[in-house]
Short mmCIF file of C-alpha atoms in Angstrom, two decimals:
data_model
loop_
_atom_site.label_atom_id
_atom_site.label_comp_id
_atom_site.label_asym_id
_atom_site.label_seq_id
_atom_site.Cartn_x
_atom_site.Cartn_y
_atom_site.Cartn_z
CA MET S 1 112.94 100.44 110.72
CA LYS S 2 111.23 103.45 112.49
CA ASN S 3 107.75 101.64 113.20
CA ALA S 4 105.21 104.25 114.56
CA THR S 5 106.09 106.18 111.30
CA ARG S 6 105.20 102.50 109.19
CA ILE S 7 102.04 102.20 111.01
CA PHE S 8 100.98 105.58 110.42
CA VAL S 9 101.87 105.18 106.69
CA SER S 10 100.43 102.04 105.94
CA THR S 11 97.25 103.30 107.88
CA PHE S 12 96.74 106.35 106.29
CA GLY S 13 97.82 105.02 102.58
CA ALA S 14 95.20 102.45 103.12
CA ILE S 15 92.55 104.47 103.98
CA TRP S 16 93.10 107.35 100.95
CA ALA S 17 93.64 104.16 99.13
CA LEU S 18 90.11 102.63 99.74
CA ALA S 19 88.31 106.17 99.38
CA GLY S 20 90.42 106.23 95.52
CA ILE S 21 88.69 102.63 95.03
CA GLU S 22 85.25 103.98 96.20
CA HIS S 23 85.88 106.95 93.72
CA GLY S 24 86.49 104.70 90.84
CA ILE S 25 83.33 102.38 91.36
CA GLY S 26 80.96 105.52 90.91
CA GLU S 27 82.48 106.49 87.78
CA VAL S 28 82.62 102.87 85.76
CA LEU S 29 79.04 102.89 87.03
CA GLN S 30 78.32 105.84 85.15
CA GLY S 31 79.37 104.06 82.12
CA ASN S 32 81.09 105.46 78.56
CA ALA S 33 79.72 108.64 79.34
CA ALA S 34 81.75 112.01 78.89
CA PRO S 35 82.47 113.87 82.67
CA SER S 36 81.31 117.10 82.82
CA GLY S 37 84.48 118.77 82.92
CA VAL S 38 87.64 118.61 84.47
CA MET S 39 86.37 118.54 87.68
CA PHE S 40 83.52 116.27 88.18
CA PRO S 41 81.39 114.05 90.50
CA SER S 42 81.85 110.38 90.92
CA TRP S 43 78.35 109.99 92.56
CA PRO S 44 76.14 112.59 90.95
CA ASP S 45 72.96 110.72 91.57
CA ALA S 46 74.02 109.32 94.88
CA THR S 47 71.97 110.20 97.61
CA PHE S 48 74.64 108.86 99.77
CA PHE S 49 77.35 111.18 98.73
CA ARG S 50 74.68 114.43 98.43
CA SER S 51 76.33 115.72 101.27
CA LEU S 52 79.68 115.56 100.02
CA ASP S 53 78.59 116.88 96.45
CA GLY S 54 78.67 113.71 95.23
CA GLU S 55 82.39 113.38 96.05
CA PRO S 56 84.45 115.63 93.61
CA ALA S 57 86.79 114.08 91.38
CA MET S 58 89.16 115.16 88.13
CA THR S 59 90.45 113.51 85.23
CA ILE S 60 92.64 113.96 82.16
CA PHE S 61 90.75 111.19 80.22
CA PRO S 62 86.91 112.28 78.04
CA ASN S 63 85.44 109.06 79.00
CA LEU S 64 84.12 107.75 82.47
CA PHE S 65 84.14 103.97 82.43
CA ILE S 66 88.00 104.70 81.47
CA THR S 67 88.47 107.09 83.85
CA GLY S 68 86.72 104.63 86.61
CA ILE S 69 88.67 101.83 85.36
CA LEU S 70 92.03 103.64 85.76
CA THR S 71 91.24 105.07 89.19
CA LEU S 72 90.49 101.43 90.48
CA LEU S 73 94.08 100.14 89.07
CA PHE S 74 95.77 103.01 90.69
CA SER S 75 94.02 102.98 93.98
CA LEU S 76 95.05 99.07 94.38
CA ALA S 77 97.92 99.82 93.47
CA LEU S 78 98.59 102.31 96.12
CA LEU S 79 96.91 99.84 98.41
CA VAL S 80 99.16 97.44 97.47
CA TRP S 81 102.15 99.23 97.96
CA ALA S 82 101.05 101.22 101.37
CA ILE S 83 100.61 98.36 103.17
CA TRP S 84 103.31 95.92 102.12
CA PHE S 85 106.16 97.40 100.01
CA VAL S 86 106.23 101.15 101.42
CA GLN S 87 109.04 100.66 104.18
CA ARG S 88 111.46 99.95 100.86
CA LYS S 89 113.95 102.58 100.09
CA HIS S 90 112.43 104.34 97.72
CA GLY S 91 108.54 103.50 98.85
CA GLY S 92 107.77 107.13 99.57
CA LEU S 93 108.65 108.36 96.47
CA VAL S 94 106.28 105.12 94.77
CA MET S 95 103.47 106.19 96.82
CA ILE S 96 103.99 110.56 95.47
CA ILE S 97 103.74 108.35 91.72
CA LEU S 98 100.89 106.34 92.38
CA SER S 99 99.18 109.54 94.26
CA ILE S 100 99.65 111.57 91.63
CA ALA S 101 98.76 109.32 89.29
CA MET S 102 95.56 108.36 91.15
CA LEU S 103 94.68 112.42 91.35
CA LEU S 104 95.04 112.52 87.57
CA VAL S 105 92.97 109.82 86.67
CA GLY S 106 89.65 110.38 89.12
CA GLY S 107 90.56 109.61 92.39
CA GLY S 108 89.23 112.22 94.06
CA ILE S 109 90.59 115.59 95.31
CA PHE S 110 91.30 115.12 99.21
CA PRO S 111 92.28 111.43 99.13
CA PRO S 112 95.46 111.62 97.03
CA ILE S 113 97.00 114.90 98.25
CA LEU S 114 96.66 113.63 101.40
CA SER S 115 98.20 110.20 100.15
CA ILE S 116 101.05 112.71 98.67
CA LEU S 117 101.75 114.04 101.83
CA VAL S 118 102.11 110.79 103.31
CA GLY S 119 104.44 109.81 100.54
CA ILE S 120 106.33 112.41 102.12
CA VAL S 121 106.47 111.42 105.88
CA ALA S 122 107.39 108.15 104.39
CA ILE S 123 110.64 108.91 102.82
CA ARG S 124 111.82 110.27 106.34
CA MET S 125 111.60 106.52 107.30
CA HIS S 126 114.85 106.14 106.20
CA ALA S 127 116.18 109.41 107.23
CA PRO S 128 119.34 109.26 110.15
CA ALA S 129 118.66 110.98 113.36
CA SER S 130 118.90 114.54 113.40
CA PRO S 131 122.56 115.38 115.25
CA GLY S 132 122.07 117.73 118.12
CA VAL S 133 118.65 116.04 118.97
CA HIS S 134 119.14 115.32 122.67
CA ARG S 135 119.04 119.12 123.15
CA TRP S 136 115.42 118.59 122.89
CA ASP S 137 115.14 115.00 124.87
CA GLY S 138 112.33 116.20 127.21
CA PHE S 139 109.91 117.67 124.15
CA ARG S 140 110.91 114.35 122.22
CA ARG S 141 109.90 112.49 125.49
CA PHE S 142 106.29 114.47 125.61
CA LEU S 143 105.92 114.04 122.02
CA ALA S 144 106.59 110.02 122.12
CA ASN S 145 103.71 109.76 125.25
CA LEU S 146 101.82 111.35 122.56
CA TRP S 147 101.69 109.17 119.96
CA PRO S 148 100.00 106.21 120.52
CA TRP S 149 97.28 109.00 121.39
CA SER S 150 97.57 111.72 118.57
CA TYR S 151 97.30 108.47 116.57
CA ALA S 152 94.22 107.15 117.97
CA ALA S 153 92.44 110.91 117.67
CA CYS S 154 93.90 110.81 113.93
CA LEU S 155 92.06 107.94 112.61
CA ILE S 156 88.78 108.87 114.63
CA ALA S 157 89.60 112.83 112.68
CA TRP S 158 89.67 110.97 109.23
CA LEU S 159 87.06 108.36 109.56
CA SER S 160 84.89 110.52 110.62
CA MET S 161 85.44 112.72 107.61
CA PHE S 162 85.62 109.08 105.17
CA PRO S 163 82.76 107.69 105.38
CA GLY S 164 81.79 108.98 108.44
CA LEU S 165 80.33 112.42 106.78
CA ALA S 166 78.20 110.80 104.11
CA PHE S 167 76.66 108.69 107.17
CA ILE S 168 75.74 111.37 108.93
CA GLY S 169 74.03 113.55 106.12
CA TYR S 170 72.38 110.14 104.63
CA PHE S 171 70.58 108.86 107.85
CA PHE S 172 70.85 112.23 109.68
CA GLY S 173 70.22 114.63 106.98
CA VAL S 174 73.24 116.69 108.42
CA ASP S 175 74.75 118.74 105.94
CA ASN S 176 76.22 121.69 107.53
CA PRO S 177 80.08 123.15 105.67
CA THR S 178 80.91 124.45 109.27
CA ILE S 179 80.66 121.01 110.65
CA ILE S 180 82.57 119.37 107.56
CA LEU S 181 85.43 122.31 108.29
CA VAL S 182 85.06 121.66 112.05
CA PHE S 183 86.46 118.05 111.27
CA LEU S 184 89.09 118.94 108.62
CA LEU S 185 90.78 121.32 110.74
CA PHE S 186 90.66 118.56 113.59
CA GLY S 187 91.87 116.29 110.90
CA LEU S 188 94.85 118.15 109.74
CA VAL S 189 95.87 119.43 113.27
CA ALA S 190 95.87 115.25 114.23
CA PHE S 191 97.25 114.52 111.10
CA ILE S 192 100.78 117.07 112.02
CA LEU S 193 100.71 116.07 115.30
CA THR S 194 100.44 112.42 114.75
CA VAL S 195 103.74 112.95 112.04
CA PHE S 196 105.87 114.63 114.98
CA SER S 197 105.00 112.56 117.71
CA GLY S 198 105.59 109.00 115.64
CA PHE S 199 109.30 110.79 114.10
CA ALA S 200 109.50 111.48 118.23
CA TYR S 201 108.57 107.83 118.91
CA ASP S 202 111.18 106.31 116.30
CA SER S 203 114.00 108.68 117.38
CA GLN S 204 113.35 108.01 121.13
CA ALA S 205 113.38 103.98 120.61
CA GLN S 206 116.67 104.15 117.71
CA ALA S 207 118.20 105.98 120.99
CA SER S 208 117.38 103.22 123.05
CA SER S 209 118.62 100.51 121.06
#
């Protein structure tokens, strides 16, 4: 088992599933009403989410209560799958399917898209080591040693986005698109670095064993 990749997939799959649950709660609380369109805010009147434009989502259903219930179900399924079952042979594919369903029924925009990317990473857990990887031993060792730090940075970056941005917007009145963009870029760079350093860590562990 590729432990670094498994830890990454389970952690961030769970974070995006929790983000989906948060969207679903906001949609259920809006009751039996029609959304304003395919795209709509999950929390339209919540001051806490004002800096995030009410947490945008999309749905193929014309009822917010039904949308919210489905979002909760798919998000909860994704949470359970990411934590306990994603290491199975087709775990990554199931994660991708659940993430697409979450996207279509109101689980937000960024959470399911990022969860799809995590599912793609999960598929790599069962991929054999690339032949000829010994040519990159020095660089691989560097990335492997970097993994704990990049994982921590990635975790901090995305927790700063969710729920960090909502907290600083609500308690400190910070509502600056530039700050959101900086956090997003930092999160994406940390995401990519953590994926590849995790692959290197697992590859080195396999080689050692």
